[in-house]
């Protein structure tokens, strides 16, 4: 049975990836950070899934704790290691730049170096980000210049280059997946898409009057997270390690997202959305639009969910959820809470 370690297992991508790997017959070891905020709710269903019984293990661990990492790597000897853990909120990275760079930029080095020193044959996936392109003109592909615009993006650039460097220097089977924004009903509530869809549902229920947002003009290439974890897996199955952009090839503004989300329930976003400068960033990334033709050609990967379908799925999921929220176990604080 093939074995995989997934860091950041409790996050949106981690939960989808654990599901995918279990479906494919893997033994999956998720690493989660202990927090005071409670259980790993995105993973609870897997812990109780009889099909995953004896194949799904959760371990407490921290991106800053090399000893724990070495211990788990030596014990599991995984075939594949997916490094998804990060402080992943761009605006928050301006508030806590040093810890962001440590967790998001230096921690992948700990994993790469540990795999190398232990002499493991483990294939390594680094979750790189389209934020690395920053102010580079769209469309962006694997050859586009990197111009990061936040501490988060700088950290991702460091980890990306380290991944490439360990591949070139030591022959590690290490790949960097440059993923454009990817969303789902499991998205953390402080990212703009989920913040909007949660607000739409709260407004429909009469629980909220306004939605406070920052820059509505930024454009993003938004795909479905479930599709993107499939791309991660395909990258590690390829014969030779390489770097891939994963994107839909279409970009929409935050305002267009609002338009569709509010429109889906028969409301006009203009009646509810209010500007709040606190959600602006010191440096913005204006336009991300990915060219994923290499992933299509080599991995035979294409997205399956359109932008419109993604938005309506997210709104519908929030409308249906009687529960107020999925606990967000990522490290960033919540825009909604910081506003209340
Ligand atoms: O949803 P966002 O916070 O995502 P962002 O900054 O694009 O980063 C996400 O995607 C990256 C991949 O490209 C990942 F690497 C990263 O970890 C994360 O998953 O913001 C999207 C846009 C930004 O331009 C932001 O300025 O929405 C704008 N925005 C406007 N009002 C807002 C808000 N963003 C947030 N989070 N909250 C607002 O109120």
Short mmCIF file of C-alpha atoms and ligand atoms in Angstrom, two decimals:
data_model
loop_
_atom_site.label_atom_id
_atom_site.label_comp_id
_atom_site.label_asym_id
_atom_site.label_seq_id
_atom_site.Cartn_x
_atom_site.Cartn_y
_atom_site.Cartn_z
CA UNK A 1 0.00 0.00 0.00
CA UNK A 2 1.36 3.42 -0.94
CA UNK A 3 1.82 5.86 1.89
CA UNK A 4 1.49 9.63 1.89
CA UNK A 5 2.09 12.37 4.43
CA UNK A 6 0.00 15.53 4.07
CA UNK A 7 0.90 18.64 6.06
CA UNK A 8 -1.89 21.15 6.55
CA UNK A 9 -4.30 18.22 6.39
CA UNK A 10 -7.05 20.11 8.23
CA UNK A 11 -7.20 22.90 5.67
CA UNK A 12 -9.40 23.10 2.59
CA UNK A 13 -6.87 21.50 0.25
CA UNK A 14 -5.62 19.04 2.85
CA UNK A 15 -9.08 17.64 3.43
CA UNK A 16 -9.78 17.21 -0.28
CA UNK A 17 -6.37 15.67 -0.84
CA UNK A 18 -6.76 13.19 2.04
CA UNK A 19 -10.10 12.10 0.54
CA UNK A 20 -8.56 11.68 -2.90
CA UNK A 21 -5.61 9.66 -1.63
CA UNK A 22 -7.82 7.40 0.47
CA UNK A 23 -10.05 6.83 -2.58
CA UNK A 24 -6.95 5.78 -4.48
CA UNK A 25 -6.07 3.23 -1.82
CA UNK A 26 -3.27 5.07 -0.01
CA UNK A 27 -2.43 4.94 3.66
CA UNK A 28 -2.69 8.61 4.59
CA UNK A 29 -0.93 10.39 7.43
CA UNK A 30 -2.23 13.90 7.99
CA UNK A 31 -0.23 16.34 10.07
CA UNK A 32 -2.31 18.92 11.93
CA UNK A 33 -1.31 21.69 14.26
CA UNK A 34 -2.84 21.55 17.70
CA UNK A 35 -5.04 24.56 18.27
CA UNK A 36 -7.26 25.63 21.11
CA UNK A 37 -10.19 26.06 18.73
CA UNK A 38 -11.25 22.43 18.73
CA UNK A 39 -11.47 19.44 16.45
CA UNK A 40 -10.42 18.92 12.88
CA UNK A 41 -13.92 19.33 11.47
CA UNK A 42 -12.97 19.14 7.79
CA UNK A 43 -11.58 15.68 8.53
CA UNK A 44 -14.11 14.30 10.96
CA UNK A 45 -16.01 12.41 8.26
CA UNK A 46 -12.80 10.63 7.24
CA UNK A 47 -12.01 9.60 10.78
CA UNK A 48 -15.37 7.82 10.90
CA UNK A 49 -15.31 6.46 7.35
CA UNK A 50 -15.20 2.62 7.42
CA UNK A 51 -13.48 2.61 4.01
CA UNK A 52 -10.62 4.60 5.49
CA UNK A 53 -10.39 2.48 8.60
CA UNK A 54 -6.80 1.52 9.40
CA UNK A 55 -5.53 3.73 6.57
CA UNK A 56 -6.10 7.24 7.88
CA UNK A 57 -3.96 8.65 10.67
CA UNK A 58 -3.78 12.13 12.13
CA UNK A 59 -0.62 13.30 13.85
CA UNK A 60 -0.04 16.51 15.71
CA UNK A 61 2.87 18.41 14.30
CA UNK A 62 4.12 21.90 13.69
CA UNK A 63 5.91 23.38 10.71
CA UNK A 64 8.52 24.77 13.10
CA UNK A 65 9.32 21.42 14.70
CA UNK A 66 11.98 19.60 12.71
CA UNK A 67 12.35 16.84 15.33
CA UNK A 68 8.71 15.87 15.00
CA UNK A 69 8.98 15.92 11.23
CA UNK A 70 12.02 13.63 11.25
CA UNK A 71 10.25 11.31 13.67
CA UNK A 72 7.16 11.02 11.43
CA UNK A 73 9.19 10.68 8.23
CA UNK A 74 11.32 7.88 9.70
CA UNK A 75 8.30 6.09 11.10
CA UNK A 76 6.03 6.33 8.03
CA UNK A 77 8.68 6.31 5.25
CA UNK A 78 6.11 7.80 2.88
CA UNK A 79 6.13 7.35 -0.88
CA UNK A 80 4.76 10.88 -1.23
CA UNK A 81 4.92 14.01 0.90
CA UNK A 82 2.51 16.87 0.20
CA UNK A 83 3.57 20.12 1.84
CA UNK A 84 0.36 22.12 2.10
CA UNK A 85 0.76 23.74 5.53
CA UNK A 86 1.26 27.50 5.53
CA UNK A 87 0.18 30.79 6.99
CA UNK A 88 -1.80 31.31 3.82
CA UNK A 89 -3.55 34.66 4.26
CA UNK A 90 -1.91 37.38 2.20
CA UNK A 91 -3.13 40.43 4.14
CA UNK A 92 -2.33 38.82 7.49
CA UNK A 93 1.21 38.19 6.27
CA UNK A 94 1.81 41.95 6.39
CA UNK A 95 0.93 41.88 10.10
CA UNK A 96 3.02 38.81 10.97
CA UNK A 97 5.73 38.75 8.29
CA UNK A 98 8.40 36.95 10.28
CA UNK A 99 6.33 33.97 11.38
CA UNK A 100 4.75 33.82 7.92
CA UNK A 101 8.16 33.50 6.28
CA UNK A 102 9.20 30.88 8.81
CA UNK A 103 6.08 28.73 8.44
CA UNK A 104 5.48 29.28 4.73
CA UNK A 105 9.00 29.79 3.38
CA UNK A 106 11.51 28.03 5.66
CA UNK A 107 9.44 25.03 6.77
CA UNK A 108 9.53 23.42 3.31
CA UNK A 109 13.33 23.48 3.62
CA UNK A 110 13.05 21.50 6.85
CA UNK A 111 11.03 18.86 5.00
CA UNK A 112 13.32 18.74 1.97
CA UNK A 113 16.46 18.56 4.09
CA UNK A 114 14.94 15.89 6.36
CA UNK A 115 13.98 13.72 3.37
CA UNK A 116 17.48 14.15 1.95
CA UNK A 117 19.33 13.40 5.20
CA UNK A 118 17.18 10.37 5.96
CA UNK A 119 17.93 9.06 2.47
CA UNK A 120 14.26 8.51 1.69
CA UNK A 121 12.90 7.96 -1.84
CA UNK A 122 9.89 10.13 -0.96
CA UNK A 123 8.41 12.24 -3.73
CA UNK A 124 7.87 15.82 -2.52
CA UNK A 125 5.09 18.22 -3.53
CA UNK A 126 5.42 21.91 -2.67
CA UNK A 127 2.24 24.00 -2.66
CA UNK A 128 3.43 27.05 -4.54
CA UNK A 129 1.16 29.94 -5.35
CA UNK A 130 0.20 32.27 -8.18
CA UNK A 131 0.82 35.07 -5.66
CA UNK A 132 4.48 34.58 -6.58
CA UNK A 133 3.75 36.31 -9.91
CA UNK A 134 2.45 39.39 -8.10
CA UNK A 135 2.64 42.30 -10.50
CA UNK A 136 3.78 40.29 -13.53
CA UNK A 137 1.42 40.90 -16.45
CA UNK A 138 -1.15 38.19 -17.18
CA UNK A 139 -1.40 35.52 -18.44
CA UNK A 140 1.19 33.87 -16.21
CA UNK A 141 2.81 30.49 -16.87
CA UNK A 142 5.79 28.51 -15.54
CA UNK A 143 8.23 30.82 -17.35
CA UNK A 144 6.74 34.13 -16.22
CA UNK A 145 8.92 36.31 -13.99
CA UNK A 146 8.21 36.22 -10.27
CA UNK A 147 7.45 39.57 -8.62
CA UNK A 148 5.99 38.87 -5.16
CA UNK A 149 3.97 41.63 -3.49
CA UNK A 150 3.62 40.42 0.10
CA UNK A 151 5.63 38.63 2.80
CA UNK A 152 3.47 35.58 2.07
CA UNK A 153 4.36 35.66 -1.62
CA UNK A 154 8.07 36.22 -0.85
CA UNK A 155 7.97 33.16 1.41
CA UNK A 156 6.35 31.11 -1.36
CA UNK A 157 9.06 32.23 -3.78
CA UNK A 158 11.73 31.05 -1.34
CA UNK A 159 10.07 27.65 -0.94
CA UNK A 160 9.57 27.34 -4.69
CA UNK A 161 13.24 27.99 -5.43
CA UNK A 162 14.34 25.63 -2.65
CA UNK A 163 12.18 22.88 -4.15
CA UNK A 164 13.75 23.39 -7.57
CA UNK A 165 17.19 23.61 -5.99
CA UNK A 166 16.84 20.32 -4.09
CA UNK A 167 15.72 18.66 -7.30
CA UNK A 168 18.68 20.03 -9.25
CA UNK A 169 21.28 19.60 -6.49
CA UNK A 170 20.37 16.27 -4.97
CA UNK A 171 18.08 14.63 -7.51
CA UNK A 172 15.10 14.68 -5.15
CA UNK A 173 11.82 13.97 -6.91
CA UNK A 174 10.49 17.38 -5.86
CA UNK A 175 7.77 19.29 -7.72
CA UNK A 176 6.29 22.72 -7.31
CA UNK A 177 2.61 23.19 -8.12
CA UNK A 178 1.91 26.84 -8.87
CA UNK A 179 -1.76 26.94 -8.04
CA UNK A 180 -4.00 29.88 -8.82
CA UNK A 181 -6.84 30.64 -6.39
CA UNK A 182 -8.98 27.63 -5.66
CA UNK A 183 -12.14 27.71 -3.64
CA UNK A 184 -14.94 25.50 -2.33
CA UNK A 185 -17.56 25.38 0.40
CA UNK A 186 -14.66 24.35 2.68
CA UNK A 187 -12.73 27.56 2.03
CA UNK A 188 -11.67 29.47 5.17
CA UNK A 189 -14.09 32.26 5.96
CA UNK A 190 -11.51 35.03 5.82
CA UNK A 191 -10.79 34.58 2.11
CA UNK A 192 -12.89 36.84 -0.03
CA UNK A 193 -14.97 34.20 -1.84
CA UNK A 194 -16.19 32.42 1.28
CA UNK A 195 -16.56 35.70 3.11
CA UNK A 196 -18.97 36.77 0.36
CA UNK A 197 -20.94 33.51 0.17
CA UNK A 198 -21.25 33.31 3.98
CA UNK A 199 -22.49 36.89 4.03
CA UNK A 200 -25.04 36.23 1.28
CA UNK A 201 -26.48 33.37 3.30
CA UNK A 202 -26.48 35.42 6.54
CA UNK A 203 -28.20 38.31 4.74
CA UNK A 204 -30.85 35.96 3.34
CA UNK A 205 -31.48 34.65 6.87
CA UNK A 206 -31.76 38.19 8.16
CA UNK A 207 -28.71 37.76 10.38
CA UNK A 208 -26.48 40.34 8.69
CA UNK A 209 -27.15 43.68 7.01
CA UNK A 210 -23.94 44.59 5.25
CA UNK A 211 -20.78 43.02 3.94
CA UNK A 212 -17.58 45.03 4.39
CA UNK A 213 -14.94 44.46 1.72
CA UNK A 214 -11.73 46.06 0.46
CA UNK A 215 -10.64 46.22 -3.17
CA UNK A 216 -13.40 45.01 -5.51
CA UNK A 217 -11.36 45.49 -8.69
CA UNK A 218 -8.75 42.78 -8.14
CA UNK A 219 -9.07 39.95 -10.65
CA UNK A 220 -8.41 36.33 -9.81
CA UNK A 221 -8.41 33.05 -11.71
CA UNK A 222 -10.73 31.07 -9.44
CA UNK A 223 -11.05 27.29 -9.72
CA UNK A 224 -12.52 24.48 -7.63
CA UNK A 225 -10.19 23.09 -4.93
CA UNK A 226 -11.31 19.50 -5.58
CA UNK A 227 -9.98 19.74 -9.14
CA UNK A 228 -6.70 21.22 -7.93
CA UNK A 229 -5.80 18.41 -5.52
CA UNK A 230 -6.19 16.01 -8.45
CA UNK A 231 -3.54 18.09 -10.23
CA UNK A 232 -1.24 17.82 -7.20
CA UNK A 233 -1.53 14.06 -7.24
CA UNK A 234 -0.93 13.86 -11.00
CA UNK A 235 2.21 15.95 -10.64
CA UNK A 236 3.72 13.39 -8.28
CA UNK A 237 2.82 10.50 -10.59
CA UNK A 238 4.69 11.96 -13.58
CA UNK A 239 7.91 10.14 -14.50
CA UNK A 240 10.12 13.17 -14.06
CA UNK A 241 9.71 15.98 -11.51
CA UNK A 242 8.74 19.37 -12.89
CA UNK A 243 6.82 22.55 -12.07
CA UNK A 244 3.26 23.21 -13.22
CA UNK A 245 0.81 26.07 -13.26
CA UNK A 246 -2.72 24.99 -12.32
CA UNK A 247 -5.46 27.41 -13.32
CA UNK A 248 -8.71 27.74 -15.25
CA UNK A 249 -7.52 30.31 -17.80
CA UNK A 250 -10.31 32.74 -16.89
CA UNK A 251 -10.20 35.67 -14.48
CA UNK A 252 -13.02 37.58 -12.78
CA UNK A 253 -13.04 40.53 -10.41
CA UNK A 254 -14.15 40.46 -6.77
CA UNK A 255 -17.07 42.62 -7.89
CA UNK A 256 -18.09 40.02 -10.48
CA UNK A 257 -17.97 37.39 -7.76
CA UNK A 258 -20.29 39.55 -5.64
CA UNK A 259 -22.58 40.11 -8.59
CA UNK A 260 -23.03 36.37 -9.19
CA UNK A 261 -23.28 35.40 -5.52
CA UNK A 262 -25.88 38.00 -4.60
CA UNK A 263 -27.63 37.55 -7.96
CA UNK A 264 -28.03 33.83 -7.25
CA UNK A 265 -30.44 34.66 -4.40
CA UNK A 266 -32.12 37.52 -6.28
CA UNK A 267 -30.25 40.34 -4.52
CA UNK A 268 -28.12 43.23 -5.83
CA UNK A 269 -24.67 43.37 -4.27
CA UNK A 270 -24.73 47.18 -4.40
CA UNK A 271 -27.43 47.19 -1.73
CA UNK A 272 -25.28 45.32 0.78
CA UNK A 273 -21.56 45.66 0.06
CA UNK A 274 -19.76 48.50 1.82
CA UNK A 275 -16.14 49.56 1.47
CA UNK A 276 -13.74 49.17 4.36
CA UNK A 277 -10.13 50.26 3.92
CA UNK A 278 -9.00 47.81 6.59
CA UNK A 279 -9.31 44.99 4.07
CA UNK A 280 -6.94 46.66 1.60
CA UNK A 281 -3.33 45.44 1.41
CA UNK A 282 -0.20 47.64 1.48
CA UNK A 283 0.57 46.26 -2.00
CA UNK A 284 -2.15 44.63 -4.08
CA UNK A 285 -1.94 41.94 -6.75
CA UNK A 286 -4.23 43.26 -9.46
CA UNK A 287 -4.64 40.54 -12.00
CA UNK A 288 -3.86 36.83 -11.86
CA UNK A 289 -4.75 34.75 -14.88
CA UNK A 290 -3.08 31.38 -15.34
CA UNK A 291 -2.02 29.55 -18.46
CA UNK A 292 -2.19 25.85 -17.52
CA UNK A 293 -1.43 24.45 -20.98
CA UNK A 294 1.62 22.58 -19.68
CA UNK A 295 -0.49 20.75 -17.06
CA UNK A 296 -2.99 19.89 -19.74
CA UNK A 297 -0.34 18.62 -22.15
CA UNK A 298 1.76 16.59 -19.69
CA UNK A 299 -0.65 15.69 -16.88
CA UNK A 300 -3.84 15.64 -18.95
CA UNK A 301 -5.35 17.88 -16.29
CA UNK A 302 -8.25 20.24 -16.95
CA UNK A 303 -10.64 21.96 -14.55
CA UNK A 304 -14.18 20.57 -14.38
CA UNK A 305 -16.05 23.34 -12.52
CA UNK A 306 -16.85 26.70 -14.15
CA UNK A 307 -16.66 29.99 -12.28
CA UNK A 308 -20.44 30.36 -12.24
CA UNK A 309 -20.94 26.82 -10.95
CA UNK A 310 -18.31 27.37 -8.27
CA UNK A 311 -20.00 30.53 -6.99
CA UNK A 312 -23.47 28.99 -6.94
CA UNK A 313 -22.20 25.81 -5.26
CA UNK A 314 -20.59 27.88 -2.52
CA UNK A 315 -23.66 30.03 -1.97
CA UNK A 316 -25.95 26.98 -1.94
CA UNK A 317 -23.69 25.19 0.55
CA UNK A 318 -23.75 28.15 2.91
CA UNK A 319 -27.50 28.50 2.55
CA UNK A 320 -27.97 24.82 3.37
CA UNK A 321 -25.60 24.78 6.28
CA UNK A 322 -27.57 24.96 9.48
CA UNK A 323 -24.28 24.96 11.29
CA UNK A 324 -22.87 28.47 11.48
CA UNK A 325 -19.43 27.62 10.20
CA UNK A 326 -16.71 25.12 9.56
CA UNK A 327 -14.01 25.73 12.14
CA UNK A 328 -11.08 27.31 10.38
CA UNK A 329 -7.92 25.72 11.68
CA UNK A 330 -5.57 27.83 9.61
CA UNK A 331 -3.39 30.26 11.49
CA UNK A 332 -4.85 33.52 10.21
CA UNK A 333 -7.47 35.46 12.11
CA UNK A 334 -10.88 35.97 10.62
CA UNK A 335 -11.78 39.10 8.67
CA UNK A 336 -15.38 38.79 9.78
CA UNK A 337 -14.41 38.52 13.43
CA UNK A 338 -11.88 41.30 13.27
CA UNK A 339 -14.71 43.47 12.08
CA UNK A 340 -17.27 42.71 14.71
O1 LIG B 1 -9.43 35.73 -1.12
P1 LIG B 1 -8.16 36.45 -0.94
O2 LIG B 1 -7.74 36.78 0.45
O3 LIG B 1 -7.07 35.60 -1.70
P2 LIG B 1 -5.64 35.97 -2.31
O4 LIG B 1 -5.01 37.13 -1.63
O5 LIG B 1 -5.78 36.06 -3.79
O6 LIG B 1 -4.78 34.70 -1.92
C1 LIG B 1 -5.31 33.38 -2.04
O7 LIG B 1 -4.93 32.82 -3.28
C2 LIG B 1 -3.52 32.60 -3.45
C3 LIG B 1 -3.31 31.97 -4.81
O8 LIG B 1 -3.28 32.97 -5.78
C4 LIG B 1 -3.01 31.72 -2.34
F1 LIG B 1 -1.67 31.53 -2.49
C5 LIG B 1 -3.30 32.36 -1.00
O9 LIG B 1 -2.87 31.49 0.04
C6 LIG B 1 -4.80 32.56 -0.88
O10 LIG B 1 -5.40 31.30 -0.90
O11 LIG B 1 -8.23 37.84 -1.74
C7 LIG B 1 -8.57 37.89 -3.10
C8 LIG B 1 -8.72 39.35 -3.51
C9 LIG B 1 -7.55 40.23 -3.10
O12 LIG B 1 -7.21 41.07 -4.19
C10 LIG B 1 -8.08 41.09 -1.97
O13 LIG B 1 -7.50 42.38 -1.88
O14 LIG B 1 -9.86 39.88 -2.84
C11 LIG B 1 -9.55 41.18 -2.37
N1 LIG B 1 -10.43 41.51 -1.25
C12 LIG B 1 -11.31 42.54 -1.24
N2 LIG B 1 -11.94 42.60 -0.06
C13 LIG B 1 -10.51 40.88 -0.07
C14 LIG B 1 -11.46 41.57 0.69
N3 LIG B 1 -9.85 39.79 0.43
C15 LIG B 1 -10.17 39.37 1.69
N4 LIG B 1 -9.55 38.27 2.17
N5 LIG B 1 -11.08 40.02 2.47
C16 LIG B 1 -11.77 41.14 2.01
O15 LIG B 1 -12.59 41.71 2.71
#
